[in-house]
Amino acid sequence: MKVSVIMNTVGERQDYLTLAIKGYLNQVGVEVELIISTITNDINIYFIKENYPTVKIVTMDKLVEKSPKGSFLQLNNALPHITGDWFTFASSNDTTSYTKLIQEVEMCLKNNKEVCYSAFNLINEDSQFIRTQSFFDYDYQKHLIGNFVSDCALISKRLVDKYLPFKVELNNYAYWDLWLRIYEGEGNVFTYNPNPTWGYRQIETSMHIDRQKSELKLAEAKRDKEIMLNLHR
């Protein structure tokens, strides 16, 4: 079973990047295709090529701003390079369990589903545990209120081909929109894994933390959320 992982990065700290890359290259039970999506002048390209020659690097010529829209442009740029049976997104400053992918693939196969979202751990700058973020079995009505399917959920290649690329104009809500479109087109193809499989790093420069400090960014996010949800209500 082959899983394609797209990892977005631009100018990441090399210690964080190393942890993120090793986490996926050392997965057990599945074949991993790791695709790094970045820009042509990323300072880490040589580091990646030198230390992880099996990793595929996909670049964009244009500088991608640190924003949700930039992240989804990076993702869309890498999607055509996926060759696996399954796909998942990864951030270059998060961590992952070496059994993340096999757990999620097996959950999908066992339950005849095509998307698996897992609980995850919040970690700090030093990779220390903060708390576990748990969720619940899929419920569409709850999903119209708030998103509980993480960006790092596992998706079948069939759904990738049918429902992607992402709608970058929806900014931070492009993944939420994807999940809703999948339910509306396929029904409940979601399964929940209560075992935390990855670590979501909380640092001051994280986009979601930075957004909370700006009334303008919060207003923009509220607007984008309403635009996205109005496509589904």
PDB file of C-alpha atoms in Angstrom:
ATOM      1  CA  MET A   1       0.000   0.000   0.000  1.00  0.00           C
ATOM      2  CA  LYS A   2       1.476   3.337  -1.110  1.00  0.00           C
ATOM      3  CA  VAL A   3       0.708   6.663   0.575  1.00  0.00           C
ATOM      4  CA  SER A   4       1.674  10.010  -0.961  1.00  0.00           C
ATOM      5  CA  VAL A   5       2.494  12.748   1.542  1.00  0.00           C
ATOM      6  CA  ILE A   6       2.719  16.388   0.475  1.00  0.00           C
ATOM      7  CA  MET A   7       4.736  18.440   2.937  1.00  0.00           C
ATOM      8  CA  ASN A   8       4.599  22.218   2.548  1.00  0.00           C
ATOM      9  CA  THR A   9       7.651  24.177   3.611  1.00  0.00           C
ATOM     10  CA  VAL A  10       9.279  27.578   3.072  1.00  0.00           C
ATOM     11  CA  GLY A  11      12.394  28.540   5.057  1.00  0.00           C
ATOM     12  CA  GLU A  12      11.639  26.104   7.886  1.00  0.00           C
ATOM     13  CA  ARG A  13      13.953  25.589  10.859  1.00  0.00           C
ATOM     14  CA  GLN A  14      16.103  22.598   9.936  1.00  0.00           C
ATOM     15  CA  ASP A  15      15.554  20.834  13.243  1.00  0.00           C
ATOM     16  CA  TYR A  16      11.782  21.005  12.774  1.00  0.00           C
ATOM     17  CA  LEU A  17      12.082  20.022   9.118  1.00  0.00           C
ATOM     18  CA  THR A  18      14.305  17.060   9.983  1.00  0.00           C
ATOM     19  CA  LEU A  19      11.793  15.742  12.530  1.00  0.00           C
ATOM     20  CA  ALA A  20       8.952  16.157  10.053  1.00  0.00           C
ATOM     21  CA  ILE A  21      10.739  14.406   7.182  1.00  0.00           C
ATOM     22  CA  LYS A  22      12.037  11.522   9.313  1.00  0.00           C
ATOM     23  CA  GLY A  23       8.562  11.015  10.746  1.00  0.00           C
ATOM     24  CA  TYR A  24       7.206  10.128   7.313  1.00  0.00           C
ATOM     25  CA  LEU A  25      10.230   8.387   5.826  1.00  0.00           C
ATOM     26  CA  ASN A  26      10.225   6.036   8.836  1.00  0.00           C
ATOM     27  CA  GLN A  27       6.563   5.047   8.616  1.00  0.00           C
ATOM     28  CA  VAL A  28       5.932   1.330   9.128  1.00  0.00           C
ATOM     29  CA  GLY A  29       3.570  -0.918   7.188  1.00  0.00           C
ATOM     30  CA  VAL A  30       3.204   1.282   4.091  1.00  0.00           C
ATOM     31  CA  GLU A  31       5.293   2.569   1.200  1.00  0.00           C
ATOM     32  CA  VAL A  32       5.674   6.347   1.480  1.00  0.00           C
ATOM     33  CA  GLU A  33       6.068   8.827  -1.358  1.00  0.00           C
ATOM     34  CA  LEU A  34       7.173  12.067   0.315  1.00  0.00           C
ATOM     35  CA  ILE A  35       6.725  15.178  -1.829  1.00  0.00           C
ATOM     36  CA  ILE A  36       8.162  18.456  -0.543  1.00  0.00           C
ATOM     37  CA  SER A  37       6.331  21.490  -1.937  1.00  0.00           C
ATOM     38  CA  THR A  38       8.312  24.727  -1.690  1.00  0.00           C
ATOM     39  CA  ILE A  39       9.717  27.646  -3.711  1.00  0.00           C
ATOM     40  CA  THR A  40      12.703  27.662  -6.049  1.00  0.00           C
ATOM     41  CA  ASN A  41      14.891  29.713  -3.697  1.00  0.00           C
ATOM     42  CA  ASP A  42      14.032  27.932  -0.444  1.00  0.00           C
ATOM     43  CA  ILE A  43      17.158  27.832   1.716  1.00  0.00           C
ATOM     44  CA  ASN A  44      16.495  24.179   2.620  1.00  0.00           C
ATOM     45  CA  ILE A  45      16.432  22.651  -0.870  1.00  0.00           C
ATOM     46  CA  TYR A  46      20.116  21.707  -0.853  1.00  0.00           C
ATOM     47  CA  PHE A  47      19.780  20.354   2.711  1.00  0.00           C
ATOM     48  CA  ILE A  48      16.885  18.120   1.651  1.00  0.00           C
ATOM     49  CA  LYS A  49      18.621  16.866  -1.494  1.00  0.00           C
ATOM     50  CA  GLU A  50      21.841  16.154   0.382  1.00  0.00           C
ATOM     51  CA  ASN A  51      20.287  14.313   3.317  1.00  0.00           C
ATOM     52  CA  TYR A  52      17.069  12.808   1.892  1.00  0.00           C
ATOM     53  CA  PRO A  53      17.709  11.921  -1.774  1.00  0.00           C
ATOM     54  CA  THR A  54      14.539   9.823  -2.074  1.00  0.00           C
ATOM     55  CA  VAL A  55      12.299  12.802  -1.348  1.00  0.00           C
ATOM     56  CA  LYS A  56      10.639  14.406  -4.356  1.00  0.00           C
ATOM     57  CA  ILE A  57      10.887  18.225  -4.409  1.00  0.00           C
ATOM     58  CA  VAL A  58       8.300  20.318  -6.274  1.00  0.00           C
ATOM     59  CA  THR A  59       8.887  24.055  -6.527  1.00  0.00           C
ATOM     60  CA  MET A  60       7.067  27.229  -7.467  1.00  0.00           C
ATOM     61  CA  ASP A  61       8.915  30.151  -9.027  1.00  0.00           C
ATOM     62  CA  LYS A  62       6.828  32.781  -7.296  1.00  0.00           C
ATOM     63  CA  LEU A  63       7.423  33.534  -3.621  1.00  0.00           C
ATOM     64  CA  VAL A  64       4.518  32.131  -1.625  1.00  0.00           C
ATOM     65  CA  GLU A  65       3.459  34.427   1.172  1.00  0.00           C
ATOM     66  CA  LYS A  66       2.936  32.896   4.580  1.00  0.00           C
ATOM     67  CA  SER A  67      -0.826  32.658   4.394  1.00  0.00           C
ATOM     68  CA  PRO A  68      -3.509  30.002   4.000  1.00  0.00           C
ATOM     69  CA  LYS A  69      -3.862  30.930   0.335  1.00  0.00           C
ATOM     70  CA  GLY A  70      -0.126  30.451  -0.169  1.00  0.00           C
ATOM     71  CA  SER A  71      -0.281  27.048   1.508  1.00  0.00           C
ATOM     72  CA  PHE A  72      -3.087  25.855  -0.761  1.00  0.00           C
ATOM     73  CA  LEU A  73      -1.272  27.140  -3.844  1.00  0.00           C
ATOM     74  CA  GLN A  74       1.687  25.002  -2.746  1.00  0.00           C
ATOM     75  CA  LEU A  75      -0.579  22.000  -2.255  1.00  0.00           C
ATOM     76  CA  ASN A  76      -2.265  22.403  -5.622  1.00  0.00           C
ATOM     77  CA  ASN A  77       1.127  22.686  -7.302  1.00  0.00           C
ATOM     78  CA  ALA A  78       2.179  19.316  -5.867  1.00  0.00           C
ATOM     79  CA  LEU A  79      -1.064  17.366  -6.343  1.00  0.00           C
ATOM     80  CA  PRO A  80      -0.272  16.232  -9.936  1.00  0.00           C
ATOM     81  CA  HIS A  81       2.807  14.409  -8.601  1.00  0.00           C
ATOM     82  CA  ILE A  82       0.822  12.047  -6.363  1.00  0.00           C
ATOM     83  CA  THR A  83       1.123   8.386  -7.388  1.00  0.00           C
ATOM     84  CA  GLY A  84      -0.014   6.643  -4.194  1.00  0.00           C
ATOM     85  CA  ASP A  85      -3.240   4.835  -3.357  1.00  0.00           C
ATOM     86  CA  TRP A  86      -3.791   7.348  -0.547  1.00  0.00           C
ATOM     87  CA  PHE A  87      -2.832  10.962   0.146  1.00  0.00           C
ATOM     88  CA  THR A  88      -2.250  13.099   3.224  1.00  0.00           C
ATOM     89  CA  PHE A  89      -0.913  16.585   3.910  1.00  0.00           C
ATOM     90  CA  ALA A  90       1.879  17.326   6.380  1.00  0.00           C
ATOM     91  CA  SER A  91       3.388  20.509   7.753  1.00  0.00           C
ATOM     92  CA  SER A  92       7.166  20.853   7.959  1.00  0.00           C
ATOM     93  CA  ASN A  93       7.086  21.843  11.630  1.00  0.00           C
ATOM     94  CA  ASP A  94       4.778  19.126  12.944  1.00  0.00           C
ATOM     95  CA  THR A  95       5.722  15.669  14.188  1.00  0.00           C
ATOM     96  CA  THR A  96       4.159  12.287  13.494  1.00  0.00           C
ATOM     97  CA  SER A  97       3.928   8.807  14.927  1.00  0.00           C
ATOM     98  CA  TYR A  98       5.680   6.185  12.809  1.00  0.00           C
ATOM     99  CA  THR A  99       2.365   4.303  12.664  1.00  0.00           C
ATOM    100  CA  LYS A 100       0.162   7.208  11.564  1.00  0.00           C
ATOM    101  CA  LEU A 101      -0.339   6.093   8.001  1.00  0.00           C
ATOM    102  CA  ILE A 102      -0.829   2.382   8.599  1.00  0.00           C
ATOM    103  CA  GLN A 103      -3.334   3.125  11.381  1.00  0.00           C
ATOM    104  CA  GLU A 104      -5.366   5.360   9.105  1.00  0.00           C
ATOM    105  CA  VAL A 105      -5.190   3.097   6.061  1.00  0.00           C
ATOM    106  CA  GLU A 106      -6.301   0.121   8.136  1.00  0.00           C
ATOM    107  CA  MET A 107      -9.159   2.134   9.669  1.00  0.00           C
ATOM    108  CA  CYS A 108     -10.395   2.992   6.179  1.00  0.00           C
ATOM    109  CA  LEU A 109     -10.112  -0.566   4.901  1.00  0.00           C
ATOM    110  CA  LYS A 110     -11.708  -2.059   8.006  1.00  0.00           C
ATOM    111  CA  ASN A 111     -14.688   0.293   7.878  1.00  0.00           C
ATOM    112  CA  ASN A 112     -14.965   0.569   4.086  1.00  0.00           C
ATOM    113  CA  LYS A 113     -14.315   4.331   4.203  1.00  0.00           C
ATOM    114  CA  GLU A 114     -12.151   6.711   2.174  1.00  0.00           C
ATOM    115  CA  VAL A 115     -11.197   9.440   4.667  1.00  0.00           C
ATOM    116  CA  CYS A 116      -9.643   8.857   8.082  1.00  0.00           C
ATOM    117  CA  TYR A 117      -9.132  11.715  10.530  1.00  0.00           C
ATOM    118  CA  SER A 118      -7.262  11.084  13.762  1.00  0.00           C
ATOM    119  CA  ALA A 119      -6.955  12.668  17.154  1.00  0.00           C
ATOM    120  CA  PHE A 120      -3.682  14.572  17.541  1.00  0.00           C
ATOM    121  CA  ASN A 121      -1.409  15.977  20.219  1.00  0.00           C
ATOM    122  CA  LEU A 122      -0.709  19.652  20.688  1.00  0.00           C
ATOM    123  CA  ILE A 123       3.025  20.185  21.274  1.00  0.00           C
ATOM    124  CA  ASN A 124       5.121  23.241  22.095  1.00  0.00           C
ATOM    125  CA  GLU A 125       8.228  24.717  20.481  1.00  0.00           C
ATOM    126  CA  ASP A 126      10.385  22.038  22.132  1.00  0.00           C
ATOM    127  CA  SER A 127       8.139  19.162  20.991  1.00  0.00           C
ATOM    128  CA  GLN A 128       6.826  18.718  24.534  1.00  0.00           C
ATOM    129  CA  PHE A 129       3.283  17.414  24.969  1.00  0.00           C
ATOM    130  CA  ILE A 130       0.585  19.984  25.851  1.00  0.00           C
ATOM    131  CA  ARG A 131      -2.666  18.047  25.482  1.00  0.00           C
ATOM    132  CA  THR A 132      -4.536  15.677  23.181  1.00  0.00           C
ATOM    133  CA  GLN A 133      -7.187  17.018  20.830  1.00  0.00           C
ATOM    134  CA  SER A 134      -9.929  14.419  20.456  1.00  0.00           C
ATOM    135  CA  PHE A 135     -12.986  14.415  18.202  1.00  0.00           C
ATOM    136  CA  PHE A 136     -16.006  12.202  17.467  1.00  0.00           C
ATOM    137  CA  ASP A 137     -17.527  10.096  14.717  1.00  0.00           C
ATOM    138  CA  TYR A 138     -18.543  11.983  11.598  1.00  0.00           C
ATOM    139  CA  ASP A 139     -21.700  14.110  11.747  1.00  0.00           C
ATOM    140  CA  TYR A 140     -22.559  16.390   8.805  1.00  0.00           C
ATOM    141  CA  GLN A 141     -24.770  18.761  10.801  1.00  0.00           C
ATOM    142  CA  LYS A 142     -21.974  19.281  13.332  1.00  0.00           C
ATOM    143  CA  HIS A 143     -19.599  19.779  10.436  1.00  0.00           C
ATOM    144  CA  LEU A 144     -21.657  22.719   9.180  1.00  0.00           C
ATOM    145  CA  ILE A 145     -21.059  24.379  12.558  1.00  0.00           C
ATOM    146  CA  GLY A 146     -17.348  23.706  12.979  1.00  0.00           C
ATOM    147  CA  ASN A 147     -14.592  21.744  11.253  1.00  0.00           C
ATOM    148  CA  PHE A 148     -13.289  18.719  13.138  1.00  0.00           C
ATOM    149  CA  VAL A 149     -11.613  16.866  10.244  1.00  0.00           C
ATOM    150  CA  SER A 150      -7.974  17.944  10.287  1.00  0.00           C
ATOM    151  CA  ASP A 151      -5.945  18.977   7.256  1.00  0.00           C
ATOM    152  CA  CYS A 152      -3.714  15.957   7.952  1.00  0.00           C
ATOM    153  CA  ALA A 153      -6.501  13.418   7.402  1.00  0.00           C
ATOM    154  CA  LEU A 154      -5.896  10.518   5.007  1.00  0.00           C
ATOM    155  CA  ILE A 155      -7.809  10.557   1.693  1.00  0.00           C
ATOM    156  CA  SER A 156      -8.168   7.939  -1.032  1.00  0.00           C
ATOM    157  CA  LYS A 157      -6.646   8.708  -4.424  1.00  0.00           C
ATOM    158  CA  ARG A 158     -10.099   8.332  -5.955  1.00  0.00           C
ATOM    159  CA  LEU A 159     -11.368  11.263  -3.911  1.00  0.00           C
ATOM    160  CA  VAL A 160      -8.237  13.284  -4.681  1.00  0.00           C
ATOM    161  CA  ASP A 161      -8.860  12.867  -8.404  1.00  0.00           C
ATOM    162  CA  LYS A 162     -12.552  13.693  -8.096  1.00  0.00           C
ATOM    163  CA  TYR A 163     -12.613  16.628  -5.647  1.00  0.00           C
ATOM    164  CA  LEU A 164      -9.251  18.395  -5.871  1.00  0.00           C
ATOM    165  CA  PRO A 165      -7.562  20.860  -6.492  1.00  0.00           C
ATOM    166  CA  PHE A 166      -8.406  23.068  -3.546  1.00  0.00           C
ATOM    167  CA  LYS A 167     -10.406  26.269  -3.923  1.00  0.00           C
ATOM    168  CA  VAL A 168      -7.643  28.669  -2.912  1.00  0.00           C
ATOM    169  CA  GLU A 169     -10.011  31.656  -2.905  1.00  0.00           C
ATOM    170  CA  LEU A 170     -11.568  30.240   0.266  1.00  0.00           C
ATOM    171  CA  ASN A 171      -8.256  30.787   2.067  1.00  0.00           C
ATOM    172  CA  ASN A 172      -8.156  29.049   5.471  1.00  0.00           C
ATOM    173  CA  TYR A 173     -11.438  27.239   4.768  1.00  0.00           C
ATOM    174  CA  ALA A 174     -10.398  25.349   1.637  1.00  0.00           C
ATOM    175  CA  TYR A 175      -9.901  22.047   3.501  1.00  0.00           C
ATOM    176  CA  TRP A 176     -13.193  22.403   5.382  1.00  0.00           C
ATOM    177  CA  ASP A 177     -14.887  23.042   2.038  1.00  0.00           C
ATOM    178  CA  LEU A 178     -13.267  19.892   0.612  1.00  0.00           C
ATOM    179  CA  TRP A 179     -14.614  17.702   3.413  1.00  0.00           C
ATOM    180  CA  LEU A 180     -18.117  19.111   3.016  1.00  0.00           C
ATOM    181  CA  ARG A 181     -18.022  18.588  -0.751  1.00  0.00           C
ATOM    182  CA  ILE A 182     -16.900  15.008  -0.245  1.00  0.00           C
ATOM    183  CA  TYR A 183     -19.797  14.277   2.113  1.00  0.00           C
ATOM    184  CA  GLU A 184     -22.302  15.947  -0.214  1.00  0.00           C
ATOM    185  CA  GLY A 185     -21.030  13.921  -3.166  1.00  0.00           C
ATOM    186  CA  GLU A 186     -20.245  10.585  -1.508  1.00  0.00           C
ATOM    187  CA  GLY A 187     -22.181  10.373   1.755  1.00  0.00           C
ATOM    188  CA  ASN A 188     -20.437   9.371   4.965  1.00  0.00           C
ATOM    189  CA  VAL A 189     -17.091   8.037   3.782  1.00  0.00           C
ATOM    190  CA  PHE A 190     -15.350   9.275   6.947  1.00  0.00           C
ATOM    191  CA  THR A 191     -13.910   7.235   9.801  1.00  0.00           C
ATOM    192  CA  TYR A 192     -12.446   8.582  13.037  1.00  0.00           C
ATOM    193  CA  ASN A 193      -9.292   7.231  14.677  1.00  0.00           C
ATOM    194  CA  PRO A 194      -9.273   8.140  18.416  1.00  0.00           C
ATOM    195  CA  ASN A 195      -5.556   7.347  18.734  1.00  0.00           C
ATOM    196  CA  PRO A 196      -3.462  10.533  18.358  1.00  0.00           C
ATOM    197  CA  THR A 197      -1.167  10.012  15.372  1.00  0.00           C
ATOM    198  CA  TRP A 198       0.629  13.341  14.948  1.00  0.00           C
ATOM    199  CA  GLY A 199       1.822  16.410  16.832  1.00  0.00           C
ATOM    200  CA  TYR A 200       0.530  19.898  16.000  1.00  0.00           C
ATOM    201  CA  ARG A 201       3.241  22.372  16.979  1.00  0.00           C
ATOM    202  CA  GLN A 202       2.110  25.560  18.705  1.00  0.00           C
ATOM    203  CA  ILE A 203       4.551  28.439  18.190  1.00  0.00           C
ATOM    204  CA  GLU A 204       4.116  32.211  18.237  1.00  0.00           C
ATOM    205  CA  THR A 205       4.638  32.461  14.484  1.00  0.00           C
ATOM    206  CA  SER A 206       1.918  29.889  13.681  1.00  0.00           C
ATOM    207  CA  MET A 207      -0.664  31.377  11.337  1.00  0.00           C
ATOM    208  CA  HIS A 208      -3.633  30.535  13.564  1.00  0.00           C
ATOM    209  CA  ILE A 209      -1.961  32.171  16.575  1.00  0.00           C
ATOM    210  CA  ASP A 210      -0.882  35.198  14.563  1.00  0.00           C
ATOM    211  CA  ARG A 211      -4.459  35.590  13.288  1.00  0.00           C
ATOM    212  CA  GLN A 212      -5.811  35.887  16.830  1.00  0.00           C
ATOM    213  CA  LYS A 213      -3.672  39.008  17.354  1.00  0.00           C
ATOM    214  CA  SER A 214      -5.187  40.961  14.457  1.00  0.00           C
ATOM    215  CA  GLU A 215      -8.761  42.277  14.314  1.00  0.00           C
ATOM    216  CA  LEU A 216      -8.388  42.694  10.555  1.00  0.00           C
ATOM    217  CA  LYS A 217      -7.318  39.077  10.033  1.00  0.00           C
ATOM    218  CA  LEU A 218     -10.106  37.840  12.303  1.00  0.00           C
ATOM    219  CA  ALA A 219     -12.643  39.856  10.299  1.00  0.00           C
ATOM    220  CA  GLU A 220     -11.258  38.458   7.044  1.00  0.00           C
ATOM    221  CA  ALA A 221     -11.462  34.929   8.436  1.00  0.00           C
ATOM    222  CA  LYS A 222     -15.081  35.455   9.517  1.00  0.00           C
ATOM    223  CA  ARG A 223     -15.933  36.695   6.031  1.00  0.00           C
ATOM    224  CA  ASP A 224     -14.221  33.739   4.346  1.00  0.00           C
ATOM    225  CA  LYS A 225     -15.978  31.299   6.654  1.00  0.00           C
ATOM    226  CA  GLU A 226     -19.409  32.685   5.740  1.00  0.00           C
ATOM    227  CA  ILE A 227     -18.589  32.634   2.032  1.00  0.00           C
ATOM    228  CA  MET A 228     -17.521  28.993   2.294  1.00  0.00           C
ATOM    229  CA  LEU A 229     -20.464  27.821   4.399  1.00  0.00           C
ATOM    230  CA  ASN A 230     -22.946  29.574   2.120  1.00  0.00           C
ATOM    231  CA  LEU A 231     -21.791  27.210  -0.611  1.00  0.00           C
ATOM    232  CA  HIS A 232     -23.116  24.289   1.459  1.00  0.00           C
ATOM    233  CA  ARG A 233     -26.131  25.494   3.433  1.00  0.00           C
TER     234      ARG A 233
END
